[in-house]
Amino acid sequence: MFLTSTGSLASRRAVVRGRALPAAATSGSRPSACGSQASFPRRNLPTTATKAGRGTRRTRSGRLVCLAGSVQEMTTQELEVAISSRDKPMVIDFFATWCGPCVMLSKVLEQLAAELGDNVSFVKIDTDEEVELASYFQIQGLPTLMVLGKDKGSKVLRAEGLLPADQIKQMIQEVS
């Protein structure tokens, strides 16, 4: 579902595929990373499971995120902890929900996460939600991948754009 906003912030209306939604449907909801609607307040909403065994979860900040295999969406604080305490290579995907290549790359990363298992950590950062983090890492094009080695002083590789699985595997092997 693609949402676009029109008008000022005070009179914001969402348009879904060319049709305006009623204000009640848009004032307290926003699309989550997996395309479903999450309404505010975000507390006490149930976690839902899909047929594939995947579902949604809430981060500590209360955001609703998709569980995509072992690819985790993180906030700035969660990423800082994950980077400082990593003991295996880490792939960080900077994405946006409106970005077509980002959606395609997320499917590739899900397949790689399933294939590589617990040998590599896969993390996603929503650049629209974590603007300061994207600015800190100077993210200018989407999707952007950063591959960190398991050691703190190891090489960091970075690539922009949609990459095939083989090239991502090669980047992981290079930093390991």
CSV table of C-alpha atoms in Angstrom, one decimal:
chain,number,residue,atom,x,y,z
A,1,MET,CA,0.0,0.0,0.0
A,2,PHE,CA,1.5,3.3,-1.0
A,3,LEU,CA,0.5,6.4,1.1
A,4,THR,CA,1.1,9.9,0.0
A,5,SER,CA,0.3,13.0,2.0
A,6,THR,CA,-1.3,16.1,0.6
A,7,GLY,CA,-2.0,19.5,2.2
A,8,SER,CA,-0.4,21.0,5.3
A,9,LEU,CA,0.5,18.9,8.3
A,10,ALA,CA,-2.6,20.0,10.1
A,11,SER,CA,-4.9,19.0,7.3
A,12,ARG,CA,-3.0,15.9,6.2
A,13,ARG,CA,-4.9,13.3,4.2
A,14,ALA,CA,-3.6,10.0,3.0
A,15,VAL,CA,-4.3,8.9,-0.5
A,16,VAL,CA,-4.2,5.2,-1.3
A,17,ARG,CA,-4.0,4.4,-5.0
A,18,GLY,CA,-5.6,7.7,-5.9
A,19,ARG,CA,-8.5,7.5,-3.4
A,20,ALA,CA,-8.6,9.7,-0.3
A,21,LEU,CA,-9.2,7.9,3.0
A,22,PRO,CA,-11.4,9.3,5.7
A,23,ALA,CA,-9.5,11.4,8.3
A,24,ALA,CA,-10.4,8.8,11.0
A,25,ALA,CA,-8.6,6.1,9.1
A,26,THR,CA,-5.4,8.1,8.7
A,27,SER,CA,-5.1,10.2,11.8
A,28,GLY,CA,-3.9,7.5,14.1
A,29,SER,CA,-2.4,4.9,11.8
A,30,ARG,CA,0.6,4.5,9.6
A,31,PRO,CA,2.0,1.6,7.5
A,32,SER,CA,4.5,-0.6,9.2
A,33,ALA,CA,7.5,-2.1,7.5
A,34,CYS,CA,5.4,-5.2,6.4
A,35,GLY,CA,2.6,-3.2,4.9
A,36,SER,CA,-0.1,-3.6,7.5
A,37,GLN,CA,-1.6,-0.7,9.5
A,38,ALA,CA,-0.5,-0.1,13.1
A,39,SER,CA,-2.7,2.3,15.0
A,40,PHE,CA,-1.7,4.4,18.0
A,41,PRO,CA,-1.4,4.0,20.9
A,42,ARG,CA,1.0,1.2,20.0
A,43,ARG,CA,0.9,-0.5,23.4
A,44,ASN,CA,-1.1,-3.7,24.1
A,45,LEU,CA,-1.6,-4.6,20.4
A,46,PRO,CA,-1.4,-8.4,19.8
A,47,THR,CA,1.4,-10.0,17.8
A,48,THR,CA,0.0,-11.7,14.7
A,49,ALA,CA,1.4,-14.8,13.0
A,50,THR,CA,1.2,-15.6,9.3
A,51,LYS,CA,0.9,-18.9,7.6
A,52,ALA,CA,4.7,-19.0,7.0
A,53,GLY,CA,5.3,-18.9,10.7
A,54,ARG,CA,6.6,-15.3,10.6
A,55,GLY,CA,4.8,-12.5,12.3
A,56,THR,CA,5.2,-9.1,13.7
A,57,ARG,CA,6.8,-7.9,16.9
A,58,ARG,CA,7.2,-4.6,18.7
A,59,THR,CA,10.6,-3.0,19.4
A,60,ARG,CA,11.4,-1.4,22.7
A,61,SER,CA,10.2,1.9,21.3
A,62,GLY,CA,6.8,0.3,20.5
A,63,ARG,CA,7.2,0.3,16.7
A,64,LEU,CA,5.6,-2.6,14.9
A,65,VAL,CA,8.1,-4.5,12.7
A,66,CYS,CA,8.0,-7.6,10.6
A,67,LEU,CA,9.9,-10.6,11.6
A,68,ALA,CA,11.7,-11.5,8.4
A,69,GLY,CA,13.5,-14.7,9.1
A,70,SER,CA,16.5,-13.6,11.1
A,71,VAL,CA,16.6,-10.0,9.7
A,72,GLN,CA,15.9,-7.6,12.5
A,73,GLU,CA,14.8,-4.0,12.2
A,74,MET,CA,16.6,-1.9,14.8
A,75,THR,CA,16.7,1.6,16.2
A,76,THR,CA,19.8,3.7,16.8
A,77,GLN,CA,20.2,2.6,20.4
A,78,GLU,CA,19.7,-1.1,19.5
A,79,LEU,CA,22.2,-0.8,16.6
A,80,GLU,CA,24.9,0.7,18.9
A,81,VAL,CA,24.5,-2.2,21.3
A,82,ALA,CA,24.5,-4.8,18.5
A,83,ILE,CA,27.7,-3.3,16.9
A,84,SER,CA,29.6,-3.1,20.1
A,85,SER,CA,28.8,-6.6,21.2
A,86,ARG,CA,29.0,-8.4,17.9
A,87,ASP,CA,30.8,-11.7,17.7
A,88,LYS,CA,30.1,-12.5,14.0
A,89,PRO,CA,29.9,-10.5,10.8
A,90,MET,CA,27.0,-8.1,10.5
A,91,VAL,CA,25.2,-6.9,7.4
A,92,ILE,CA,23.3,-3.6,7.9
A,93,ASP,CA,20.7,-2.7,5.4
A,94,PHE,CA,19.6,1.0,5.3
A,95,PHE,CA,16.2,1.1,3.6
A,96,ALA,CA,12.9,3.0,3.2
A,97,THR,CA,9.5,1.4,3.0
A,98,TRP,CA,8.7,3.4,-0.2
A,99,CYS,CA,11.9,2.2,-2.0
A,100,GLY,CA,11.3,-0.5,-4.6
A,101,PRO,CA,14.9,-1.8,-4.8
A,102,CYS,CA,14.9,-1.9,-1.0
A,103,VAL,CA,11.9,-4.2,-1.0
A,104,MET,CA,13.6,-6.5,-3.5
A,105,LEU,CA,16.9,-6.4,-1.5
A,106,SER,CA,15.0,-7.4,1.7
A,107,LYS,CA,13.9,-10.6,0.0
A,108,VAL,CA,17.5,-11.4,-1.0
A,109,LEU,CA,18.6,-10.7,2.6
A,110,GLU,CA,15.9,-12.9,4.0
A,111,GLN,CA,17.1,-15.8,1.8
A,112,LEU,CA,20.7,-15.2,2.8
A,113,ALA,CA,19.7,-15.1,6.5
A,114,ALA,CA,18.0,-18.4,6.1
A,115,GLU,CA,21.0,-19.9,4.2
A,116,LEU,CA,23.8,-18.6,6.4
A,117,GLY,CA,21.9,-19.1,9.7
A,118,ASP,CA,23.5,-17.9,12.8
A,119,ASN,CA,26.9,-17.3,11.2
A,120,VAL,CA,26.0,-13.7,10.2
A,121,SER,CA,23.8,-11.0,11.7
A,122,PHE,CA,21.4,-9.2,9.4
A,123,VAL,CA,20.0,-5.9,10.5
A,124,LYS,CA,17.7,-3.3,8.8
A,125,ILE,CA,17.5,0.4,9.6
A,126,ASP,CA,14.6,2.4,8.3
A,127,THR,CA,16.1,5.7,7.2
A,128,ASP,CA,12.8,7.6,7.5
A,129,GLU,CA,12.5,6.6,11.1
A,130,GLU,CA,16.2,6.9,12.0
A,131,VAL,CA,17.2,10.1,10.2
A,132,GLU,CA,20.1,11.1,12.4
A,133,LEU,CA,21.7,7.6,12.1
A,134,ALA,CA,21.3,7.8,8.3
A,135,SER,CA,22.9,11.2,8.4
A,136,TYR,CA,25.8,10.0,10.6
A,137,PHE,CA,26.6,7.2,8.2
A,138,GLN,CA,26.1,9.6,5.2
A,139,ILE,CA,23.5,7.5,3.6
A,140,GLN,CA,22.7,9.2,0.3
A,141,GLY,CA,21.3,6.4,-1.9
A,142,LEU,CA,19.0,3.5,-1.1
A,143,PRO,CA,19.3,0.7,-0.4
A,144,THR,CA,22.8,0.9,1.2
A,145,LEU,CA,24.5,-2.1,2.7
A,146,MET,CA,27.3,-2.0,5.2
A,147,VAL,CA,29.1,-5.2,6.0
A,148,LEU,CA,31.1,-5.3,9.3
A,149,GLY,CA,33.6,-7.9,10.3
A,150,LYS,CA,33.3,-9.7,13.6
A,151,ASP,CA,36.2,-7.8,15.1
A,152,LYS,CA,35.9,-4.2,16.1
A,153,GLY,CA,39.0,-3.1,14.1
A,154,SER,CA,38.2,-5.1,11.0
A,155,LYS,CA,37.4,-3.8,7.5
A,156,VAL,CA,33.9,-2.3,6.8
A,157,LEU,CA,32.5,-2.7,3.3
A,158,ARG,CA,29.8,-0.5,1.9
A,159,ALA,CA,27.7,-0.7,-1.3
A,160,GLU,CA,24.7,1.2,-2.7
A,161,GLY,CA,21.9,-0.3,-4.8
A,162,LEU,CA,20.4,-3.6,-5.4
A,163,LEU,CA,23.0,-6.4,-5.1
A,164,PRO,CA,22.8,-10.1,-6.0
A,165,ALA,CA,23.1,-12.6,-3.2
A,166,ASP,CA,26.5,-13.9,-4.6
A,167,GLN,CA,28.0,-10.4,-4.3
A,168,ILE,CA,26.7,-10.0,-0.7
A,169,LYS,CA,28.2,-13.4,0.2
A,170,GLN,CA,31.5,-12.3,-1.3
A,171,MET,CA,31.4,-9.1,0.8
A,172,ILE,CA,30.7,-11.1,3.9
A,173,GLN,CA,33.6,-13.5,3.2
A,174,GLU,CA,36.0,-10.5,2.5
A,175,VAL,CA,35.4,-9.0,6.0
A,176,SER,CA,35.5,-12.3,7.8
